[in-house]
Coordinates of C-alpha atoms in Angstrom, one line a residue:
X1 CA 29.0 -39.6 74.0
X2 CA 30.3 -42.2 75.1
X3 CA 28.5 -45.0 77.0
X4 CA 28.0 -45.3 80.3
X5 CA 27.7 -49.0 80.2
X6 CA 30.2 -49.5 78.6
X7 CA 33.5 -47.2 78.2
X8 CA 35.9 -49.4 76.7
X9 CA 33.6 -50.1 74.0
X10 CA 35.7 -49.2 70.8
X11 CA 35.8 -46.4 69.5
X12 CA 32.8 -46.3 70.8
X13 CA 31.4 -44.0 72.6
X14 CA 29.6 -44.2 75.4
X15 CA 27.3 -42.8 73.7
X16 CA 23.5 -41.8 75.8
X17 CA 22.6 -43.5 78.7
X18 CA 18.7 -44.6 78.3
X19 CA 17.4 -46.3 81.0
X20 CA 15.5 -43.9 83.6
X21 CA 17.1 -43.6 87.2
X22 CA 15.2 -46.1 88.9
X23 CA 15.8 -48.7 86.4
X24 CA 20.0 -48.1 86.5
X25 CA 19.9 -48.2 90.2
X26 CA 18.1 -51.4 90.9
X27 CA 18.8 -53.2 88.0
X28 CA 21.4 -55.4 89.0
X29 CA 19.2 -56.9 92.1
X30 CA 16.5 -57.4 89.9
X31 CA 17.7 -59.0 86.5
X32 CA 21.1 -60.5 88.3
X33 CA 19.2 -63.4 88.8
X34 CA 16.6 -64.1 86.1
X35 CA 13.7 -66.4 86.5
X36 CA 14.3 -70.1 85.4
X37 CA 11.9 -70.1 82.5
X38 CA 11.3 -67.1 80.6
X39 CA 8.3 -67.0 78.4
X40 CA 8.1 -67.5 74.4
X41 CA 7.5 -63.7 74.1
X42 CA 10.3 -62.5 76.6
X43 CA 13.1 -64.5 75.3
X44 CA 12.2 -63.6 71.9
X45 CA 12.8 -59.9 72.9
X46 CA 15.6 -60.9 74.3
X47 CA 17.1 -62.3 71.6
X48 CA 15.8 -59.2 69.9
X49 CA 17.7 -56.6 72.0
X50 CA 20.9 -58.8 72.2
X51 CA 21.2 -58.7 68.2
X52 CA 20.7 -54.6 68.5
X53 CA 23.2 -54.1 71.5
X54 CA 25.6 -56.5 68.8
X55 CA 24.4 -54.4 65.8
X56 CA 25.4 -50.8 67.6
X57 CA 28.3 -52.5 69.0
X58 CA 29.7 -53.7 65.9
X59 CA 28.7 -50.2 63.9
X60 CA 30.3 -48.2 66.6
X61 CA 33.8 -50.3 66.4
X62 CA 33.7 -51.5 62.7
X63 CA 32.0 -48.4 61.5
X64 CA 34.6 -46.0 63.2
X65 CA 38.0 -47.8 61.6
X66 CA 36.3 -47.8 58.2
X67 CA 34.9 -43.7 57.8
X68 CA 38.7 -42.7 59.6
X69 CA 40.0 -44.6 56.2
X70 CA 38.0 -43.2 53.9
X71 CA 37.2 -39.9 55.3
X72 CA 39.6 -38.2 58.1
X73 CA 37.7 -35.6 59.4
X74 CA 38.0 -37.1 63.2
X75 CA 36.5 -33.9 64.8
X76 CA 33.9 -33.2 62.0
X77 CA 32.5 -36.9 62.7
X78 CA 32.7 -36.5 66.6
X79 CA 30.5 -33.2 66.2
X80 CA 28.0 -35.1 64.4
X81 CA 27.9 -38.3 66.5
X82 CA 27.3 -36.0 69.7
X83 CA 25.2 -33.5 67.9
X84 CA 23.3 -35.8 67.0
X85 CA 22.9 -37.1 70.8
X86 CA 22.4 -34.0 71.7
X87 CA 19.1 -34.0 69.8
X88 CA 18.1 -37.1 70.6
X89 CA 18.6 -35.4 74.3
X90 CA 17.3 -32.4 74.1
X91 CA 14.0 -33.9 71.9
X92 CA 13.6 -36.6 74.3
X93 CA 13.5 -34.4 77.7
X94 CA 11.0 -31.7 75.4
X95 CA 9.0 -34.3 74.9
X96 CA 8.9 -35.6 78.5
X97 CA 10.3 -39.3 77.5
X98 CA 13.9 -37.8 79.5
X99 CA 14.1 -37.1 82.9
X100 CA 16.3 -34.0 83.6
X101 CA 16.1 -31.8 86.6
X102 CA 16.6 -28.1 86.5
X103 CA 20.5 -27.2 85.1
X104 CA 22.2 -25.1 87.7
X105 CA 25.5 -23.3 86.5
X106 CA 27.8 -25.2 89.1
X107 CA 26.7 -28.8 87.4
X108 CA 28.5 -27.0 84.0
X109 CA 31.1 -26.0 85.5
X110 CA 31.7 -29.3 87.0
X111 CA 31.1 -31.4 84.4
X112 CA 33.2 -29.3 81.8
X113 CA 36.3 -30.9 82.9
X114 CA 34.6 -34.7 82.0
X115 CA 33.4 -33.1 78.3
X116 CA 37.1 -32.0 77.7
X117 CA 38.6 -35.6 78.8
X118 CA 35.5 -37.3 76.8
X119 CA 36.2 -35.3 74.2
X120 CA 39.6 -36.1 74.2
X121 CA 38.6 -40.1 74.4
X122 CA 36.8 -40.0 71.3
X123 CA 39.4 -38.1 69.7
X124 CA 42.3 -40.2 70.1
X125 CA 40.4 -43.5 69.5
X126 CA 39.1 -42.2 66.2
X127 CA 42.7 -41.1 65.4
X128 CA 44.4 -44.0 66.3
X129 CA 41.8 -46.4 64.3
X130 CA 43.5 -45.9 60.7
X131 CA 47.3 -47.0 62.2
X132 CA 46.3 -49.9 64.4
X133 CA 44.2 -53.1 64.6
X134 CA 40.6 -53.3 66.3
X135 CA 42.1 -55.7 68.4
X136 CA 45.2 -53.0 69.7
X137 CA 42.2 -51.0 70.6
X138 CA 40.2 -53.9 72.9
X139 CA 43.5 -55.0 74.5
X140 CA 43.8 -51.0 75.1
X141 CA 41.0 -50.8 76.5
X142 CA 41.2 -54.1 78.8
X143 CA 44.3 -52.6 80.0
X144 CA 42.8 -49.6 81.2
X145 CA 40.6 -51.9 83.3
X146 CA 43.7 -53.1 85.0
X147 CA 45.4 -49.2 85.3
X148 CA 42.0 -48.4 87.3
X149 CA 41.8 -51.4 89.5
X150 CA 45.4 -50.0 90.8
X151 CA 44.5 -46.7 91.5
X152 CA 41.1 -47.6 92.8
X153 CA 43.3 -49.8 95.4
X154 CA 46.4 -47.8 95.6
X155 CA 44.7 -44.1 96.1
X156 CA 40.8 -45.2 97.4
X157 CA 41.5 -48.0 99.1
X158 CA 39.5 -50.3 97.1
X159 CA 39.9 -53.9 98.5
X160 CA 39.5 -56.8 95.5
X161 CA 38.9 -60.8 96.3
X162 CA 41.8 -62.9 95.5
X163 CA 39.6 -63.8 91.8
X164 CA 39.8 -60.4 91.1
X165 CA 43.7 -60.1 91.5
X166 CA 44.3 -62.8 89.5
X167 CA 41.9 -62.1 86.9
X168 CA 43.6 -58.2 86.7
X169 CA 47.0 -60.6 86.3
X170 CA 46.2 -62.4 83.5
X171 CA 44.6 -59.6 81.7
X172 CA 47.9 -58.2 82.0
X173 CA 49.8 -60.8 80.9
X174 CA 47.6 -61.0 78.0
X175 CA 48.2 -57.4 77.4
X176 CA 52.0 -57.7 77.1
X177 CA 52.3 -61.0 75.1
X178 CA 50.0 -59.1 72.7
X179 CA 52.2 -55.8 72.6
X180 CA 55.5 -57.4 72.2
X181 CA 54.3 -59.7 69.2
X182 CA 52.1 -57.1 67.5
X183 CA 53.2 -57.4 63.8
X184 CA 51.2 -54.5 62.8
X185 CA 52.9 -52.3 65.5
X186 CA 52.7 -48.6 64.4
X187 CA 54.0 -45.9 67.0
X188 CA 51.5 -43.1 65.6
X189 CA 48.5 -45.4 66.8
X190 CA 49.5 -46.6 69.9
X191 CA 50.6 -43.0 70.9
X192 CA 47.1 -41.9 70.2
X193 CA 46.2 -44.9 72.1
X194 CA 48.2 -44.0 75.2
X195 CA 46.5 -40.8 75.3
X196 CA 43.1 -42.0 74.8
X197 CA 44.2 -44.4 77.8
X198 CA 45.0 -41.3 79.9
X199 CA 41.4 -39.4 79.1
X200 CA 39.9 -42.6 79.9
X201 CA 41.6 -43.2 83.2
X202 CA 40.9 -39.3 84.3
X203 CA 37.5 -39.8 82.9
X204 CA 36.5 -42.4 84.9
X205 CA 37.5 -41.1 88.5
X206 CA 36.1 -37.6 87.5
X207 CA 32.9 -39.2 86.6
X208 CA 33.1 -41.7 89.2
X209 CA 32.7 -38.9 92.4
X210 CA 30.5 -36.4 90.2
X211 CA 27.7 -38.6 88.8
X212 CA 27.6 -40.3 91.9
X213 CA 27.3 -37.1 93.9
X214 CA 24.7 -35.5 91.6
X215 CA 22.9 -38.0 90.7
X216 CA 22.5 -40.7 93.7
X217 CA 23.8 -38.5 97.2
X218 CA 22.4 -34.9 96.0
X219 CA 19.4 -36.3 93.4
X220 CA 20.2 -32.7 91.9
X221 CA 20.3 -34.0 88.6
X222 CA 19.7 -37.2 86.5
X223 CA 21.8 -39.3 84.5
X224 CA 20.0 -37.6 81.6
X225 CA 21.0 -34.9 82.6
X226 CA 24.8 -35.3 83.4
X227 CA 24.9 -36.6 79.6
X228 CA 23.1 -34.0 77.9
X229 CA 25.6 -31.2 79.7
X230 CA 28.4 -33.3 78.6
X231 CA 27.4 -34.0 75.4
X232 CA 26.7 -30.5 74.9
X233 CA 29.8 -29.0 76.0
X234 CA 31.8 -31.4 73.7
X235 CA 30.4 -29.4 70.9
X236 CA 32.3 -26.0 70.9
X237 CA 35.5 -28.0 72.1
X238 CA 35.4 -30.2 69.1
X239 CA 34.0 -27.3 66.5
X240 CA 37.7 -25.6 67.6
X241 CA 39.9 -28.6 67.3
X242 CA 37.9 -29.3 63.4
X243 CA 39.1 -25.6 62.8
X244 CA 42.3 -25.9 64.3
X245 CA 43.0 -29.0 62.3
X246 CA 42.1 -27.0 59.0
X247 CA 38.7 -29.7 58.7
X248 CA 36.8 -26.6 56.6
X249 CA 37.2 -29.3 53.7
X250 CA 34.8 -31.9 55.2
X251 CA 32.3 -31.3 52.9
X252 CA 34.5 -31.2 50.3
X253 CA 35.5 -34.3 50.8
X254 CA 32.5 -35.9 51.4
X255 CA 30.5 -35.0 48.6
X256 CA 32.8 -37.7 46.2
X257 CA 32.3 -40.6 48.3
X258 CA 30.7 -43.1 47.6
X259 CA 27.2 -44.3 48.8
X260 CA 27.9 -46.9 51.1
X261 CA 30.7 -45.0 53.2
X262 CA 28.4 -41.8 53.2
X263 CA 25.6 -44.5 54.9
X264 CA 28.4 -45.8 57.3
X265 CA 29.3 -42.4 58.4
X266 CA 25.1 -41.5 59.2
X267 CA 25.2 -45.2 60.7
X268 CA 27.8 -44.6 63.6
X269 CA 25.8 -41.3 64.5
X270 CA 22.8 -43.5 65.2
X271 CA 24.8 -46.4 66.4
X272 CA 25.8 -44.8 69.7
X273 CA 22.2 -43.7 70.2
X274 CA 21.3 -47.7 69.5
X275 CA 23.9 -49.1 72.4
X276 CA 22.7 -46.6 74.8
X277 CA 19.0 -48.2 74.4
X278 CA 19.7 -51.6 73.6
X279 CA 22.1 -52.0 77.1
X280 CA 19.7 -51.1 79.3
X281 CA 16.7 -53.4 77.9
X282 CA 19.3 -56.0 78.1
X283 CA 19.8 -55.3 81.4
X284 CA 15.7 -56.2 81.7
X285 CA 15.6 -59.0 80.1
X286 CA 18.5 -61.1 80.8
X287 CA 21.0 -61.2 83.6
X288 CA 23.6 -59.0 84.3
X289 CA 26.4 -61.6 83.4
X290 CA 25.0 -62.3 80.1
X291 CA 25.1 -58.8 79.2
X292 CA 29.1 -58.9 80.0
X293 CA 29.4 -61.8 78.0
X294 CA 27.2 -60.7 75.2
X295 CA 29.3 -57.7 75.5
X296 CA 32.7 -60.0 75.4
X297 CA 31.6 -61.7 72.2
X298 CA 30.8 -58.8 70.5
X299 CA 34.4 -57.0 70.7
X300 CA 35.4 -60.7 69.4
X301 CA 33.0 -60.7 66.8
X302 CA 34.1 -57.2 65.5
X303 CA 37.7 -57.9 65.9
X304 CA 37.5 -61.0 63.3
X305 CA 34.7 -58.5 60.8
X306 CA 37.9 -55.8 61.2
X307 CA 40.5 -58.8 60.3
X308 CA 38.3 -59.3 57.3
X309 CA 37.2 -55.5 55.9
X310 CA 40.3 -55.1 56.7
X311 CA 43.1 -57.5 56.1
X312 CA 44.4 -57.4 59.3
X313 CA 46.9 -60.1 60.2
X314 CA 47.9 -61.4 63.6
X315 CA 50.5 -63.8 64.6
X316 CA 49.7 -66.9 66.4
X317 CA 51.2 -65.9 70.0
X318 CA 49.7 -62.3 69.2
X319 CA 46.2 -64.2 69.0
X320 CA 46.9 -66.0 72.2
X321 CA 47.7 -62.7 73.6
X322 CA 44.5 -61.3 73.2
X323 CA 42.4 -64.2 73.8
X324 CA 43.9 -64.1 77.5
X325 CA 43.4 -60.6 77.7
X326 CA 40.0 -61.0 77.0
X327 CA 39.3 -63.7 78.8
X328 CA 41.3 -61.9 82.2
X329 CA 38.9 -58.6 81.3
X330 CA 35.9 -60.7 81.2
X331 CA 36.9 -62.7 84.2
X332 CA 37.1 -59.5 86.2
X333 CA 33.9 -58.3 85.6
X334 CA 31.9 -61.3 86.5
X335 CA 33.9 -61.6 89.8
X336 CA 33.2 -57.7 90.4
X337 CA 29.0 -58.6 89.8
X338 CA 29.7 -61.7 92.5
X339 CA 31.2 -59.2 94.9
X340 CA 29.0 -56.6 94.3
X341 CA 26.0 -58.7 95.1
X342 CA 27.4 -60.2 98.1
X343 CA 28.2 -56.9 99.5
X344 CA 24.2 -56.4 99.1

């Protein structure tokens, strides 16, 4: 499913969230502000941890654009990435390494409506990777930010410090510099873009109230928990859509190619299992803010590997485009850790 730490990571998935309750719930106040010296064994680990969150990052984004190229069997591969959460799930709470409370019917009732929209997320994004460039997809996603700041302000009442404003601004005007000097512009993929835009925005306000109620007001349920119903009830959606979508050929398909695609497509079911433990050791080892920017340079990282596997080409102004939208996105979410802390 996708990532909880990180839902605008391409076509990424949020994938599992693997960090127990206690650790999610504290772990800005403690790792916010690191010590001053780590020692020789801790910052190895570190460094350890960051390359992993980079290598599941990179395999989720990467990985996703090249087996929708070579193999087009977008519900076929989502029903094996989040089957094969659902066993690293359903494994880890047998085995007691999980926490999960007891599943009540009225927690899969409730959380049906966020399987359909993530669903619906993974859908698009995998759909829209073969028409558009990995860096359509991060300025997408950066946008979406912006989309839920304004509701967040205009329907919750959300207040935001003047830093935040502007840094929502310029990730805008990033945004639309990008858009209207996109030389590989293809309506098809920014279609399925807009609607994975739309099943992110609903996604996140859905998820936003539920989780939080279950999870931290009721304690009815962990965040475990809340993924493993999720990822569970995107399986029959998705199994219908591969039907629906004649995708009875998969196998068909994927018997004649070749090795290193076939290990690409196993990769990305593992690589969203990968970010959801490398993020939260991150989290424990380094601060808060290095994550985000660990995070940033990652999506930079994979957008120049796409431009290369790829031959993507961008424009000059395009370029600067995205740069500012990045740079706005990232802004943003280190002034939302400075005002979150101050509020504690």
């Amino acid at each position: 499913m996708p990532n909880k730490q990180e839902m605008d990571e391409e076509a990424g998935v949020e994938k599992v969230p693997l960090m127990k309750e206690d650790e999610g719930q504290n772990q800005s106040n403690t790792h916010d502000h690191p010590p001053d010296s780590m020692p020789h064994k801790d910052i190895k680990e570190a460094a350890f941890w960051l390359f992993m969150l980079f290598l599941a990052s990179v395999t989720m984004t990467v990985g996703n654009k090249y087996v929708m190229k070579e193999w087009d069997f977008a519900n076929t591969l989502t029903l094996m990435q989040n089957g094969t959460a659902v066993l690293y799930l359903g494994l880890g709470r047998y085995g007691g390494m999980l926490d999960m409370k007891p599943f009540a019917l009225q927690q899969w009732k409730v959380f049906a409506v966020s399987s359909f929209f993530l669903a619906m997320q993974i859908l698009t994004s995998l759909k829209a990777l073969p028409f558009v460039a990995i860096a359509t997809v991060v300025a997408f996603r950066n946008t979406c930010t912006v989309v839920i700041a304004m509701i967040d302000y205009t329907f919750f009442g959300t207040k935001f410090s003047r830093e935040q404003i502007w840094s929502l601004a310029l990730t805008t005007l990033g945004m639309i510099v990008y858009a209207l000097q996109d030389i590989n512009f293809n309506l098809v993929g920014y279609l399925w873009l807009v609607g994975n835009s739309v099943a992110t925005i609903f996604n996140t306000f859905w998820n936003k109230f539920y989780i939080t109620h279950y999870t931290k007001e009721l304690k009815i349920q962990t965040s475990y928990g809340v993924s493993f119903i999720q990822q569970v009830e995107t399986l029959p959606i998705v199994l219908v859509l591969a039907m629906a979508n004649n995708e009875g050929a998969f196998y068909e398909k994927f018997t004649p190619l070749v090795m290193t695609t076939k290990l690409v497509i196993f990769s990305t079911c593992l690589g969203g299992i990968l970010i959801g433990i490398a993020y939260p050791k991150c989290f424990s080892l380094v601060s808060g803010t290095s994550v985000v920017v660990a995070s940033t340079a990652n999506k930079a990282v994979s957008i120049l590997i796409g431009m290369y596997l790829f031959g993507t080409r961008l424009s000059t102004i395009q370029v600067i485009g995205l740069l500012v939208c990045i740079a706005g996105s990232l802004w943003y979410a280190m002034e939302g850790k400075k005002v979150s802390k101050q509020k504690k």
